[in-house]
Tab-separated table of C-alpha atoms in Angstrom:
chain	number	residue	atom	x	y	z
A	1	MET	CA	105.522	94.648	83.625
A	2	ALA	CA	106.944	90.898	83.794
A	3	GLU	CA	103.674	90.404	87.035
A	4	ALA	CA	101.098	91.649	84.135
A	5	GLN	CA	102.793	88.820	82.159
A	6	GLU	CA	102.692	85.912	84.231
A	7	ARG	CA	99.094	87.192	85.676
A	8	TYR	CA	97.743	86.739	82.221
A	9	ALA	CA	99.863	84.166	81.140
A	10	GLY	CA	96.932	81.503	82.327
A	11	LEU	CA	94.549	83.682	80.245
A	12	GLN	CA	96.810	83.749	77.119
A	13	ARG	CA	97.128	80.131	77.321
A	14	GLU	CA	93.212	79.471	77.701
A	15	LEU	CA	92.144	81.420	75.004
A	16	LEU	CA	94.906	80.010	72.774
A	17	LEU	CA	93.297	76.491	73.245
A	18	LEU	CA	89.833	77.869	73.036
A	19	SER	CA	90.646	79.104	69.616
A	20	ARG	CA	92.266	75.382	68.645
A	21	TYR	CA	89.487	73.524	69.441
A	22	GLU	CA	87.179	75.983	67.438
A	23	MET	CA	89.629	75.766	64.693
A	24	ALA	CA	89.848	71.939	64.863
A	25	THR	CA	86.150	71.669	65.088
A	26	ARG	CA	85.426	73.399	62.109
A	27	GLN	CA	87.918	71.444	60.159
A	28	ARG	CA	86.025	68.556	61.052
A	29	GLU	CA	82.364	69.729	59.968
A	30	MET	CA	81.279	67.917	56.666
A	31	GLY	CA	79.156	69.842	54.245
A	32	GLY	CA	77.520	73.031	53.807
A	33	THR	CA	80.106	74.597	56.145
A	34	LEU	CA	81.454	78.344	55.640
A	35	GLU	CA	85.259	79.410	55.497
A	36	ARG	CA	85.717	81.553	58.619
A	37	SER	CA	85.730	84.910	56.752
A	38	ALA	CA	82.398	84.326	55.577
A	39	HIS	CA	81.041	83.186	58.801
A	40	LEU	CA	82.893	86.660	59.783
A	41	LEU	CA	81.480	88.835	57.280
A	42	LEU	CA	77.603	87.382	56.958
A	43	THR	CA	77.658	87.348	60.949
A	44	ARG	CA	78.053	90.917	60.881
A	45	LEU	CA	75.889	91.106	58.163
A	46	ALA	CA	73.033	89.340	59.449
A	47	ALA	CA	73.734	92.120	62.819
A	48	GLN	CA	74.288	95.774	60.661
A	49	GLY	CA	72.177	94.803	57.395
A	50	PRO	CA	73.941	95.795	54.248
A	51	MET	CA	77.001	97.896	54.265
A	52	THR	CA	79.602	98.919	52.233
A	53	ILE	CA	83.203	97.674	51.281
A	54	ALA	CA	84.512	100.457	52.937
A	55	GLU	CA	82.366	99.860	56.132
A	56	LEU	CA	83.603	96.224	56.432
A	57	ALA	CA	86.881	96.866	55.726
A	58	GLN	CA	86.815	99.587	59.249
A	59	ALA	CA	84.569	96.809	60.704
A	60	PHE	CA	87.301	94.649	60.163
A	61	ALA	CA	90.150	96.619	60.296
A	62	LEU	CA	91.149	95.351	57.668
A	63	ASP	CA	92.286	96.982	53.807
A	64	THR	CA	89.888	97.077	51.095
A	65	SER	CA	91.850	94.772	49.329
A	66	THR	CA	91.072	91.960	51.495
A	67	ILE	CA	87.426	92.333	52.084
A	68	ASN	CA	86.801	92.613	48.469
A	69	ARG	CA	88.937	89.159	48.014
A	70	GLN	CA	86.817	87.957	50.813
A	71	THR	CA	83.151	89.582	49.535
A	72	ALA	CA	84.276	88.377	46.060
A	73	ALA	CA	83.884	84.685	47.487
A	74	LEU	CA	80.398	85.591	49.262
A	75	LEU	CA	79.164	87.070	45.982
A	76	ARG	CA	80.652	83.823	43.750
A	77	ASP	CA	78.930	81.491	45.627
A	78	GLY	CA	75.873	83.561	46.288
A	79	LEU	CA	75.757	84.315	49.868
A	80	ALA	CA	75.460	87.930	49.593
A	81	ARG	CA	74.603	90.174	46.754
A	82	ARG	CA	75.490	93.703	45.871
A	83	VAL	CA	72.251	96.520	46.567
A	84	PRO	CA	72.140	99.868	45.510
A	85	ASP	CA	72.997	102.150	48.735
A	86	PRO	CA	69.113	103.349	50.003
A	87	ASP	CA	70.746	106.655	50.593
A	88	GLY	CA	71.629	107.499	47.330
A	89	GLY	CA	74.980	106.989	47.282
A	90	LEU	CA	77.674	105.683	44.386
A	91	ALA	CA	78.936	103.209	46.571
A	92	ARG	CA	76.703	99.733	46.250
A	93	ARG	CA	76.318	97.827	49.620
A	94	LEU	CA	76.462	94.066	50.422
A	95	GLN	CA	73.557	92.034	51.512
A	96	MET	CA	73.390	88.699	52.822
A	97	THR	CA	71.138	86.795	50.267
A	98	GLU	CA	68.491	83.632	51.545
A	99	GLU	CA	71.194	80.994	50.628
A	100	GLY	CA	73.630	83.174	53.063
A	101	ALA	CA	71.204	83.389	55.881
A	102	ARG	CA	70.128	79.285	55.821
A	103	ARG	CA	74.335	78.895	55.304
A	104	LEU	CA	74.964	81.089	58.516
A	105	ALA	CA	71.789	79.576	60.488
A	106	ASP	CA	72.966	76.291	59.994
A	107	ARG	CA	76.986	77.071	61.005
A	108	ASP	CA	75.500	78.674	64.104
A	109	ARG	CA	72.534	75.944	64.766
A	110	ARG	CA	75.827	73.293	64.761
A	111	SER	CA	77.797	75.286	66.820
A	112	ARG	CA	75.622	75.582	69.464
A	113	GLU	CA	74.459	72.335	69.368
A	114	GLY	CA	78.107	71.593	69.968
A	115	LEU	CA	78.719	74.086	72.625
A	116	GLY	CA	75.329	72.193	74.276
A	117	ARG	CA	77.106	68.648	74.321
A	118	VAL	CA	80.647	70.695	75.912
A	119	LEU	CA	78.595	72.161	78.236
A	120	ALA	CA	75.992	69.641	78.822
A	121	ASP	CA	77.590	69.037	82.666
A	122	TRP	CA	77.285	72.477	83.673
A	123	GLU	CA	75.174	74.466	85.862
A	124	PRO	CA	72.816	76.930	83.477
A	125	ALA	CA	73.968	79.833	86.299
A	126	ASP	CA	77.850	78.885	85.072
A	127	VAL	CA	77.178	78.758	81.382
A	128	ARG	CA	75.552	82.500	81.689
A	129	ALA	CA	78.303	83.522	84.048
A	130	LEU	CA	80.905	82.072	81.110
A	131	GLU	CA	78.755	83.930	78.541
A	132	ASP	CA	78.573	87.165	81.016
A	133	LEU	CA	82.790	87.141	81.407
A	134	LEU	CA	83.357	86.792	77.706
A	135	THR	CA	80.766	89.433	76.743
A	136	ARG	CA	82.535	91.602	78.947
A	137	LEU	CA	85.973	90.686	77.562
A	138	ASN	CA	85.080	91.426	74.097
A	139	ARG	CA	83.227	94.918	75.168
A	140	SER	CA	86.548	95.635	76.484
A	141	ILE	CA	88.621	94.491	73.715
A	142	GLU	CA	85.941	96.851	71.572
A	143	ALA	CA	86.409	99.936	73.665
A	144	HIS	CA	89.998	99.577	73.613
A	145	SER	CA	90.177	99.439	69.929
A	146	GLY	CA	86.896	101.710	69.068
A	147	ARG	CA	85.328	99.043	66.893
A	148	ASN	CA	81.439	97.708	68.520
A	149	TRP	CA	80.230	94.641	67.122
A	150	PRO	CA	76.580	95.144	66.927
A	151	ARG	CA	74.298	93.119	69.467
A	152	PRO	CA	70.987	92.505	69.930
A	153	ALA	CA	68.701	94.472	72.662
A	154	ALA	CA	69.329	92.944	76.307
A	155	GLY	CA	66.669	90.695	77.127
A	156	THR	CA	66.364	89.394	73.555
A	157	ALA	CA	66.935	85.928	72.291
A	158	GLY	CA	70.816	85.040	71.212
A	159	ARG	CA	71.617	88.256	73.174
């Protein structure tokens, strides 16, 4: 047990620092930014399409009251709207609006620009290797938790 803790200490530290840097970058951004929960919810809606509150709660392993608060903010800010269930169910689905898509695209563009600045002196193969390893890590987390994140098909932009 102690050996495993020691083996993962460096990785744990680096992941902690990575999340710290990401939060600091988000705090420095000016105007038009998305809060973390809005960014995550909109990213999921963009990847999967309209979802119910229950589906979002399950996807994020959060209780429905938390998702209700977070989606209420999306609705209030005009980033999402409620739409009827196309399968005829009683539950309404949350769908991203054009404004939500615009704000998400802006946030993602800024994020990619920031990554481009940070990784400008990296070899393309190293950037790809980092992406591959992070993808592998995320898929392992997803397999362990039983909650997969939808991804574009292999070979498409943004993978």
